[in-house]
Coordinates of C-alpha atoms and ligand atoms in Angstrom, one line a residue:
X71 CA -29.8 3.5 0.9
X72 CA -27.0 1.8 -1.5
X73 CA -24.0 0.7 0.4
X74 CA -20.8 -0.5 -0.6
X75 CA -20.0 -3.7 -2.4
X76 CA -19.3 -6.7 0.2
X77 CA -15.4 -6.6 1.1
X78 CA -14.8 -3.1 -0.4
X79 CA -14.4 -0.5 2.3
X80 CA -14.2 3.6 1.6
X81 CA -11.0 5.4 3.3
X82 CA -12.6 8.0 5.6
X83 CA -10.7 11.3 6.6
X84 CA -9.1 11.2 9.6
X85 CA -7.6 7.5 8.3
X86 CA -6.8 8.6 5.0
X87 CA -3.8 10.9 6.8
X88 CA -2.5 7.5 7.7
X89 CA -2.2 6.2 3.9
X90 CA -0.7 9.9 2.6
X91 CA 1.8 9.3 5.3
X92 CA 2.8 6.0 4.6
X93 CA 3.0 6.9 0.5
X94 CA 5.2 9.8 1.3
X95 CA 7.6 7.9 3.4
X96 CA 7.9 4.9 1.0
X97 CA 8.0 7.0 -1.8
X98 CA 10.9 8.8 -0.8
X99 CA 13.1 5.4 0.8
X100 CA 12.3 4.0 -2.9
X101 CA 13.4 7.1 -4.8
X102 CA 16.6 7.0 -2.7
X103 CA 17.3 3.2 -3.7
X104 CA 16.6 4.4 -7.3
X105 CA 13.1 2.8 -8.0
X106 CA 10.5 4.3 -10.5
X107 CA 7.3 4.7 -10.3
X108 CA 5.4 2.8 -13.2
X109 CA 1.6 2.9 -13.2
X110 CA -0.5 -0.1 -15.6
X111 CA -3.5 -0.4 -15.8
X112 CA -6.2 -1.5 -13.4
X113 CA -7.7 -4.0 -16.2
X114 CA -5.6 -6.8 -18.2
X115 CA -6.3 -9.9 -20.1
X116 CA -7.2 -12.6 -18.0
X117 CA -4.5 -14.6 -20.0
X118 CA -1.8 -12.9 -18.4
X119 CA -2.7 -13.3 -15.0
X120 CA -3.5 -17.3 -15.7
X121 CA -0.7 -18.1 -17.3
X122 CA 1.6 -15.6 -14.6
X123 CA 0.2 -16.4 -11.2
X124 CA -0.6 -20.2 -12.1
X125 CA -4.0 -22.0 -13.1
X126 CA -4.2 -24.3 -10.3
X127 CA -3.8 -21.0 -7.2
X128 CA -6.5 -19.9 -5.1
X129 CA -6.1 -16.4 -7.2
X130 CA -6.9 -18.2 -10.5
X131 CA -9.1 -21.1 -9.6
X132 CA -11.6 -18.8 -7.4
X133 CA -10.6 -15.3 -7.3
X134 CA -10.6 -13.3 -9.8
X135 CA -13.2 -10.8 -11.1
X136 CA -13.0 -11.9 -14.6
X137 CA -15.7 -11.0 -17.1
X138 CA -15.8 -10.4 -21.1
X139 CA -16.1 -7.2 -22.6
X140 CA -18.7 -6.4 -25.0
X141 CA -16.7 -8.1 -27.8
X142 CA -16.0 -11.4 -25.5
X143 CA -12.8 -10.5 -24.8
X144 CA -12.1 -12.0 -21.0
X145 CA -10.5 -9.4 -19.1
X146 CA -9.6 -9.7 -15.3
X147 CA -9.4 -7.0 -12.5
X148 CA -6.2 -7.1 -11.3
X149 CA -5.3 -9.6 -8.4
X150 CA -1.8 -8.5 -8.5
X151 CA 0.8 -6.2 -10.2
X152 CA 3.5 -8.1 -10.8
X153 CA 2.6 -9.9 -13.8
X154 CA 1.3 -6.7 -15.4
X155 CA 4.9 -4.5 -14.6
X156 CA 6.1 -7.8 -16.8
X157 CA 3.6 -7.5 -19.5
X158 CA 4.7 -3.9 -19.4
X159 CA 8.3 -4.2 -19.2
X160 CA 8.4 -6.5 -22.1
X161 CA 5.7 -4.6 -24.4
X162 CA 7.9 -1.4 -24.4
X163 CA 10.9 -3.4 -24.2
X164 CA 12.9 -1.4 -21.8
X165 CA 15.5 -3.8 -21.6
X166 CA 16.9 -2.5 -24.3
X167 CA 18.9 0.5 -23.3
X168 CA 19.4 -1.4 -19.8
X169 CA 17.7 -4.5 -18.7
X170 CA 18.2 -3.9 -15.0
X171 CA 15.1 -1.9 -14.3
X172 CA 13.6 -1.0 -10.7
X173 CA 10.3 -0.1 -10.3
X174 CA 7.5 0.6 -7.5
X175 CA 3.7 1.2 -7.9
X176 CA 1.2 1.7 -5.8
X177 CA -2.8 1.0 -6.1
X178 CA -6.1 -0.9 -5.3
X179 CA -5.9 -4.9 -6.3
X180 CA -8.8 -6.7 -6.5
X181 CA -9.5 -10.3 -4.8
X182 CA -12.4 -12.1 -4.5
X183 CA -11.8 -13.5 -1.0
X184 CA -14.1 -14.3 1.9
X185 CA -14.2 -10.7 3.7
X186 CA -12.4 -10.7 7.4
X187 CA -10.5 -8.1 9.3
X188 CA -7.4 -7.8 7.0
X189 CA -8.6 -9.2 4.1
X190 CA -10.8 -7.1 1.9
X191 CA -11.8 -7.8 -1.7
X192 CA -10.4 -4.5 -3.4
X193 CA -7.2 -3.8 -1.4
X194 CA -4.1 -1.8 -2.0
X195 CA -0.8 -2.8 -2.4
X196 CA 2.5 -1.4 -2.5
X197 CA 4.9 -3.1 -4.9
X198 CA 8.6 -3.0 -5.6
X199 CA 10.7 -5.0 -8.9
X200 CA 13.7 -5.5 -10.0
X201 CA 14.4 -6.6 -13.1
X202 CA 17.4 -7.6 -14.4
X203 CA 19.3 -8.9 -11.5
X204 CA 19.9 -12.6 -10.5
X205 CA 21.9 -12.2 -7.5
X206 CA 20.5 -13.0 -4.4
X207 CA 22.3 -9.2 -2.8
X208 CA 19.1 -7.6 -4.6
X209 CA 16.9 -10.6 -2.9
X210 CA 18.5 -9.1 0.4
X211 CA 18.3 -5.3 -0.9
X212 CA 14.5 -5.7 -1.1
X213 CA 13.9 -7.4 2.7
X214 CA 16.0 -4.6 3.9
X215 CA 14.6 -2.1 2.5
X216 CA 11.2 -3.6 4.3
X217 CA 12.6 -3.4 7.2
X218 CA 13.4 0.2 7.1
X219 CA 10.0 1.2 5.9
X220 CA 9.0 -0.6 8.7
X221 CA 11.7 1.8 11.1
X222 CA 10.6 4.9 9.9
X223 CA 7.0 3.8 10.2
X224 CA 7.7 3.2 14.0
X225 CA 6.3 0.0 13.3
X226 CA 7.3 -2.9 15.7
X227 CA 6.4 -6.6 16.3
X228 CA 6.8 -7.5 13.0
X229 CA 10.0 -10.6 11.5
X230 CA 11.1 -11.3 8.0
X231 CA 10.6 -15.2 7.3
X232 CA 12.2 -16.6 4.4
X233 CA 13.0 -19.6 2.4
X234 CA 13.9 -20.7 -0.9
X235 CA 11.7 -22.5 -3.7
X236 CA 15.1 -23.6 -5.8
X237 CA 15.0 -23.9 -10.0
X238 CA 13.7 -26.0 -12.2
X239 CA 17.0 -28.3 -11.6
X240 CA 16.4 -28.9 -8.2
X241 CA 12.2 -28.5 -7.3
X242 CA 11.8 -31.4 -8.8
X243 CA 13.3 -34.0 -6.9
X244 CA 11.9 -31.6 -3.6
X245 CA 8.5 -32.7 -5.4
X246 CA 8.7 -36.1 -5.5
X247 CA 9.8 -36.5 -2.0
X248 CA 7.0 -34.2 -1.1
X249 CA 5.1 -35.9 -2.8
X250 CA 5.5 -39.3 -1.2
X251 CA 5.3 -37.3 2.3
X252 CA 1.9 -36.1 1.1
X253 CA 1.1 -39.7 0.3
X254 CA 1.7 -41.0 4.0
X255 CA -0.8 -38.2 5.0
X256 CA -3.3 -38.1 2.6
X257 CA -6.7 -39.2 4.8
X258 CA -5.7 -35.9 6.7
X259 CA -5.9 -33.5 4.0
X260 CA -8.6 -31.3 2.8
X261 CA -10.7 -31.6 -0.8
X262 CA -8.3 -28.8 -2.3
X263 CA -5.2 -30.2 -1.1
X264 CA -6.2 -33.8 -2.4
X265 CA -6.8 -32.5 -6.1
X266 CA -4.0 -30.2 -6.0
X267 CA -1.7 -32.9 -4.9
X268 CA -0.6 -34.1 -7.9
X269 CA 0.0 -31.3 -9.8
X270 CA 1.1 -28.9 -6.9
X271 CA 1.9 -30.0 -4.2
X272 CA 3.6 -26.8 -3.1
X273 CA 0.3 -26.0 -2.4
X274 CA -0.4 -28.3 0.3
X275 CA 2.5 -27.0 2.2
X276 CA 0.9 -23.5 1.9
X277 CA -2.7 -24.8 3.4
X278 CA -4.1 -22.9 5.9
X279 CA -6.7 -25.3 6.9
X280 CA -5.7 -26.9 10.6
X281 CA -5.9 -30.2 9.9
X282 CA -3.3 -29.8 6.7
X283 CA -1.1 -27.6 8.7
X284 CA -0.7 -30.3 11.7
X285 CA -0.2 -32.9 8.9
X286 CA 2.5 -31.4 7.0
X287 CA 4.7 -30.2 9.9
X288 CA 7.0 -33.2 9.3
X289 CA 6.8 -32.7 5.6
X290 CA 10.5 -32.5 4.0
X291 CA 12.6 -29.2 3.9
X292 CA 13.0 -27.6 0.4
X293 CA 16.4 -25.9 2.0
X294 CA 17.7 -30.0 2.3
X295 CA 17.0 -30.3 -1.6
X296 CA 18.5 -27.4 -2.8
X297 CA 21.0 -27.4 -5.9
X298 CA 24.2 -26.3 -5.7
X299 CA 23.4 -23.0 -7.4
X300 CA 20.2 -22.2 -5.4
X301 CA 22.3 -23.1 -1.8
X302 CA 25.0 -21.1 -2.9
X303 CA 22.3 -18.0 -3.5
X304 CA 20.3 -18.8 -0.2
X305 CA 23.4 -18.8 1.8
X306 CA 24.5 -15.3 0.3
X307 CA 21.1 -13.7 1.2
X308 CA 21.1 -14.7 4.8
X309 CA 24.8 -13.8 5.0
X310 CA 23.7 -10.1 3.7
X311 CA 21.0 -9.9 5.4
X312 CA 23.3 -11.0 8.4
X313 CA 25.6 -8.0 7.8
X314 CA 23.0 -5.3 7.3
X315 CA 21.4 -6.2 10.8
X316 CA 18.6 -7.7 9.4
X317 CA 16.8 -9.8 11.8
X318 CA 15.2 -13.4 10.0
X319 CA 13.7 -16.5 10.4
X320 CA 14.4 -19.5 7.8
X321 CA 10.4 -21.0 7.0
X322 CA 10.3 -23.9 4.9
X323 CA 6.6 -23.8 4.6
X324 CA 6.9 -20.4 3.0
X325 CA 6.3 -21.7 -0.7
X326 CA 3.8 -18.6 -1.4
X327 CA 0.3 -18.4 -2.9
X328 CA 1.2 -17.6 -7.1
X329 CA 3.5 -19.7 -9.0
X330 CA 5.9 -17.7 -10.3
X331 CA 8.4 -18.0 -7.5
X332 CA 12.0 -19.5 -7.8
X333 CA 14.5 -19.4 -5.2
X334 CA 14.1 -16.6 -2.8
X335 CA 10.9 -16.2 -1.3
X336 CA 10.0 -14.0 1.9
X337 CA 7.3 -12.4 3.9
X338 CA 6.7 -9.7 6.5
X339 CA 4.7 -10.9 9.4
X340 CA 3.4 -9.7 12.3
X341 CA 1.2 -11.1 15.1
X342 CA -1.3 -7.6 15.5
X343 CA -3.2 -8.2 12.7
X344 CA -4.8 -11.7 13.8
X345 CA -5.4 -14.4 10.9
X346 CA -4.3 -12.2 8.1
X347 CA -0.4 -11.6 9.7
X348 CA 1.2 -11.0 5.9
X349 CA 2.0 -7.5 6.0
X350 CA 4.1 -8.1 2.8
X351 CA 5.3 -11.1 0.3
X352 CA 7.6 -11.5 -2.5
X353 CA 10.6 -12.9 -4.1
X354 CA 12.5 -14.0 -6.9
X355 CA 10.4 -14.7 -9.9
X356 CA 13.4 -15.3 -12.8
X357 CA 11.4 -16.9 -15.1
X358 CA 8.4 -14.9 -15.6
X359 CA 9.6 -12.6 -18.2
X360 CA 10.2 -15.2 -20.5
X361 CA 6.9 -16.7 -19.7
X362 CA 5.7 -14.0 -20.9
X363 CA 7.4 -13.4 -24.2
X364 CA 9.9 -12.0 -23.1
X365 CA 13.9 -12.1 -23.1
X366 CA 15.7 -14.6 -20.3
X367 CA 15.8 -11.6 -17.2
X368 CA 16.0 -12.5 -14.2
X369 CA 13.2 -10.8 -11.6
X370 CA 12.8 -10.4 -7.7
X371 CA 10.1 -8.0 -5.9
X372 CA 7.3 -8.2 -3.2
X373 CA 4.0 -6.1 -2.2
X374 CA 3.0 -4.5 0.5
X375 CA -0.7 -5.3 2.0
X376 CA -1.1 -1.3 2.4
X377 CA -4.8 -1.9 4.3
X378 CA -3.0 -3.9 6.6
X379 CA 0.4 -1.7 7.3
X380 CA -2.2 1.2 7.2
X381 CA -3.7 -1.0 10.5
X382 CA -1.0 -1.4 12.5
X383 CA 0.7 2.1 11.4
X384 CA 0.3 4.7 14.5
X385 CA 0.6 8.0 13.7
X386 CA -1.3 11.1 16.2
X387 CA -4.5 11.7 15.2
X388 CA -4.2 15.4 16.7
X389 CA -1.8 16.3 14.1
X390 CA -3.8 14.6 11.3
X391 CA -6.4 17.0 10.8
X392 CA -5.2 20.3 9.3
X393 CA -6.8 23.3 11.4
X394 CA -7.8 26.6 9.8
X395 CA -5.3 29.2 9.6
X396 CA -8.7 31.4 9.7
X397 CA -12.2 31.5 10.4
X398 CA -14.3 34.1 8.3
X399 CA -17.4 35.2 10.3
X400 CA -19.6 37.2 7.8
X401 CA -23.0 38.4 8.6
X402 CA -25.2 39.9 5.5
X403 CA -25.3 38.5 1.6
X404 CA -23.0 41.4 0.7
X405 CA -20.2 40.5 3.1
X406 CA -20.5 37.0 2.3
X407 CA -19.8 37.6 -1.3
X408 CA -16.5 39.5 0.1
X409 CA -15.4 37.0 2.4
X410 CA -16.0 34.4 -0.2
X411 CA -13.3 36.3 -2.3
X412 CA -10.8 36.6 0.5
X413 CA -11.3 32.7 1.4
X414 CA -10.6 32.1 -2.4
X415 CA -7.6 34.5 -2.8
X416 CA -6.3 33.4 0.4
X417 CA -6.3 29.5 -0.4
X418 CA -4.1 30.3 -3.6
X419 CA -1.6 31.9 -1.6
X420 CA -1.5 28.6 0.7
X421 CA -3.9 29.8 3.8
X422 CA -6.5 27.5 4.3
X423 CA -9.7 30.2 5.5
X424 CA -13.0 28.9 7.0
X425 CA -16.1 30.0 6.2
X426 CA -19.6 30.0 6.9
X427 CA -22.3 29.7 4.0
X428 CA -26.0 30.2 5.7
X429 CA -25.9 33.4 7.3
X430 CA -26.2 32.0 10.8
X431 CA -25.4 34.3 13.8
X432 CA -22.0 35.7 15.2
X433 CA -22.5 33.6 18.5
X434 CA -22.8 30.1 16.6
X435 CA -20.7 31.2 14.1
X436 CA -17.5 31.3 16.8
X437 CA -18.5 28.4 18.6
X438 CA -17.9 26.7 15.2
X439 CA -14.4 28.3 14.8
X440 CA -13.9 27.6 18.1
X441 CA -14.6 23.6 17.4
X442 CA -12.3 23.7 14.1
X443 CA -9.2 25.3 16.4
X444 CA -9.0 28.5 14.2
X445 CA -6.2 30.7 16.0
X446 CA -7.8 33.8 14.3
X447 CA -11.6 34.9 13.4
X448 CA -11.7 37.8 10.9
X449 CA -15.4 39.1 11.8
X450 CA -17.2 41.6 8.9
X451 CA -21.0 42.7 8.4
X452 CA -22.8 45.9 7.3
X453 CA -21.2 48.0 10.2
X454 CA -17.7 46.9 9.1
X455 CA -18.6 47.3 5.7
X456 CA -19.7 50.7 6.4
X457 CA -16.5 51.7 8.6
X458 CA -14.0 50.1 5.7
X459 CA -12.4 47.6 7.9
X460 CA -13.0 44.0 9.3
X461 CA -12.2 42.6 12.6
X462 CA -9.5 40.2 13.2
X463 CA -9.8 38.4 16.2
X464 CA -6.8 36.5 18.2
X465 CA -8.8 33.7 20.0
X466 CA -6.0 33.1 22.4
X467 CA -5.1 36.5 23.3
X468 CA -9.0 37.8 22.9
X469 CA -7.2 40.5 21.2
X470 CA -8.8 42.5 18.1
X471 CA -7.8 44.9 15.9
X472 CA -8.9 46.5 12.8
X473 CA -7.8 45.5 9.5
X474 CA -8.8 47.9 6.5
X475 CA -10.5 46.4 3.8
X476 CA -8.4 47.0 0.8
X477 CA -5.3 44.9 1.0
X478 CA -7.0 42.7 3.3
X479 CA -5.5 39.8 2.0
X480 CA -2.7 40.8 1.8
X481 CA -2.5 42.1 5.9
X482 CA -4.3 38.8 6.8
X483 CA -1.6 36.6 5.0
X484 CA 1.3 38.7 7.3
X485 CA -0.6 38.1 10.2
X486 CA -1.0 34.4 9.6
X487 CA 2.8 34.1 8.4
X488 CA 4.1 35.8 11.5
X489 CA 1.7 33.6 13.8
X490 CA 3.2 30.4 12.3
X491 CA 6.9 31.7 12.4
X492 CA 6.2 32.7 16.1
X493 CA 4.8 29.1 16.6
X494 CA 7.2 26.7 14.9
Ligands
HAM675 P1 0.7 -11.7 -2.2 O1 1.4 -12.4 -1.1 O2 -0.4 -12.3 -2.9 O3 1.9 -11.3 -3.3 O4 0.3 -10.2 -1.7 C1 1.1 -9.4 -1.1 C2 0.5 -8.7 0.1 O5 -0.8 -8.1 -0.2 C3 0.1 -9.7 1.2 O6 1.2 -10.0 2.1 C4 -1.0 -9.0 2.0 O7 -0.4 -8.1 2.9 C5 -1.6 -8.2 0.9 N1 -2.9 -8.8 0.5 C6 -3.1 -9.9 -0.4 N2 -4.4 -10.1 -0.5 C7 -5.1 -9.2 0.3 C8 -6.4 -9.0 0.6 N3 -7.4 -9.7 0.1 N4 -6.8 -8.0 1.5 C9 -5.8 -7.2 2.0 N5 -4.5 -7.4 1.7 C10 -4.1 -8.4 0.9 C11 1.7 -10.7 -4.4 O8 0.7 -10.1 -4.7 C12 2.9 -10.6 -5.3 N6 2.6 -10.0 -6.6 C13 4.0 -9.9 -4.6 C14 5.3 -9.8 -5.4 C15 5.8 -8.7 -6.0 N7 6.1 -10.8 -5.6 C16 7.1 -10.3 -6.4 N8 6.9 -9.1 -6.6

């Protein structure tokens, strides 16, 4: 048998509700704040994603699923959808009418990380961008509207951490005395933090390895080394946040896995999902569009690990599966070929109709409409055929009646209609 590939996982029925559920909810709370969906494509150049999430991440360095097309072109599945909304953004220059632009998108990432509950090696995520705004209010906009995804999801035990990764005026000097903190702890530190040290230490702060962690837990605060600029945005975020009830806690270790951050950064957590508690991440990334080639636009977004919301998202499985309206017994090639018809004419019109293809008898035929919950069997075979009428069957009431053949459809469908009305 040929299974799946190693970290990818298939979305069953009876989960996949789960994941419509959370779409349609998100979609609509974006739509009200005025985001668009965009959609790129699944494939870039690796380029993009090197030069956008940073040569010396984990992403770049060892997780990618880069290869070169039949010309030898190196093109990457993407790890991320940030950079590519960029490449996008700029390539069909829609800051031209209006450079603040907000858009969401939702699909499958790809990561070649080690597998675990969580963590999966093509995973989904939903993302939301603004472009075009440096004010720290659209920093604040974003986390809150988070959190009321995460209300109308009914999902609980879950906090907002944030910090702030300042500018190229003021990261600096945070480097340097990081720097000489990682210096005094350097015999503690694992092979990666070592060789990264030099040329990003940001990284070590973001180790998840034990021993790093417990060595950098006196490492210095970004928030202390702030610039005037980058304080003065901070403190507006949290005093937004503050006012639209939005619960937070400051993390100065929150320096986030790609490089393209400045200032703001934040992240969803919660504590049901075991090691892999980022639900979502993001921030302000001002600099990326002209990284790219583009003009000087300011940028702030995050993404949503939809595997992992999908996880902790509760929603009752009873009203997941959608029940027949009606279960067509047919007995005999001939009424099969009729019932077929009616099951056809009947799903156009928005009434989802059972049926049975092998023929099998009237007794196993029941207990099967009986399993699927179908409040009504419609029962035909020669006899009927004969006669000119089926039987339609009320499986709580046990009561029949006759329903002539022509306009069947059209009886059934009142029938159904009524049933519904009569149980909203
Ligand atoms: P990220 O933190 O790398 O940020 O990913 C965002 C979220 O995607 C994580 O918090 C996590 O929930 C989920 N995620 C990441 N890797 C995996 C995985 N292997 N399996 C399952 N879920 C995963 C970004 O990707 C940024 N582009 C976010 C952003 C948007 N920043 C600004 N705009």
């Amino acid at each position: 048998m040929i299974q799946l590939i190693r970290g990818f996982k298939d979305i069953l029925p009876g989960e996949v509700e789960t994941w419509q559920h959370i779409e349609k909810i998100a979609r609509s709370l974006f739509e009200d704040f005025g985001f668009r969906e965009i959609r790129t494509p699944i494939m870039e150049r690796t380029e993009l994603f090197a030069r956008s999430i940073g040569e010396d991440t984990d992403i770049v360095e060892k997780e990618m699923y880069t290869f070169a097309d039949r010309k030898g072109d190196l093109i990457t599945l993407r790890p991320e959808a940030t950079a590519a909304i960029c490449r996008s953004y700029i390539q069909h220059k829609m800051y031209a009418d209006d450079p603040v632009k907000k858009f969401y998108t939702i699909g499958p990432m790809f990561r070649r990380e080690r597998p675990q509950k969580g963590r999966y090696r093509q995973f989904y995520q939903i993302n939301v961008e603004i472009l075009g705004v440096s004010s720290a209010l659209a920093d604040a906009e974003l986390i809150f509207l988070l959190k009321t995804l995460c209300e109308r999801l009914a999902v609980k035990d879950v906090e907002a951490r944030i910090n702030s990764l300042g500018c190229p005026q003021c990261r600096p000097g945070f480097k340097t005395r990081l720097q000489e903190y990682i210096a005094s702890v350097s015999d503690q530190l694992c092979t990666d933090c070592i060789r990264r040290k030099d040329r990003n230490p940001l990284r070590v702060l973001d180790c998840k390895v034990p021993t790093c962690r417990e060595a950098m837990t006196n490492a210095p605060s970004i928030l202390a080394c702030l610039c005037d600029v980058c304080d003065h945005e901070f403190t507006l975020l949290q005093s937004a946040l503050d006012r639209l009830n939005v619960p937070f806690v400051l993390d100065k270790r929150l320096v986030r896995g790609l490089d393209y951050y400045t200032r703001a950064t934040f992240e969803i957590q919660t504590r049901s999902l075991g090691a892999q508690s980022a639900v979502a991440g993001g921030g302000r990334y001002d600099a990326l569009v002209q990284l790219l080639g583009g003009p000087d636009i300011p940028a702030t977004g995050f993404a949503i690990g939809f595997d992992r919301l999908a996880e902790i998202v509760q929603i009752n499985r009873s009203e997941q599966k959608r029940k027949p309206d009606l279960y067509i017994a047919a007995m005999g090639g001939k009424s099969q070929a009729l019932a077929f018809g009616w099951l056809c004419e009947l799903g156009a019109k928005g009434f989802y109709a059972e049926i049975d293809f092998q023929d099998r008898s009237l007794k196993s035929q029941m207990k099967r409409a009986g399993r699927l919950e179908a409040p009504f069997v419609l029962m035909v075979g020669e006899n009927e055929l004969e006669k000119g009428f089926a039987i339609l069957r009320n499986m709580s009431t046990k009561d029949q009646e006759d329903v002539p053949l022509d306009e069947l459809v059209e009886s059934i469908s009142k029938r159904i209609k009524s049933y519904d009305d009569f149980n909203k």
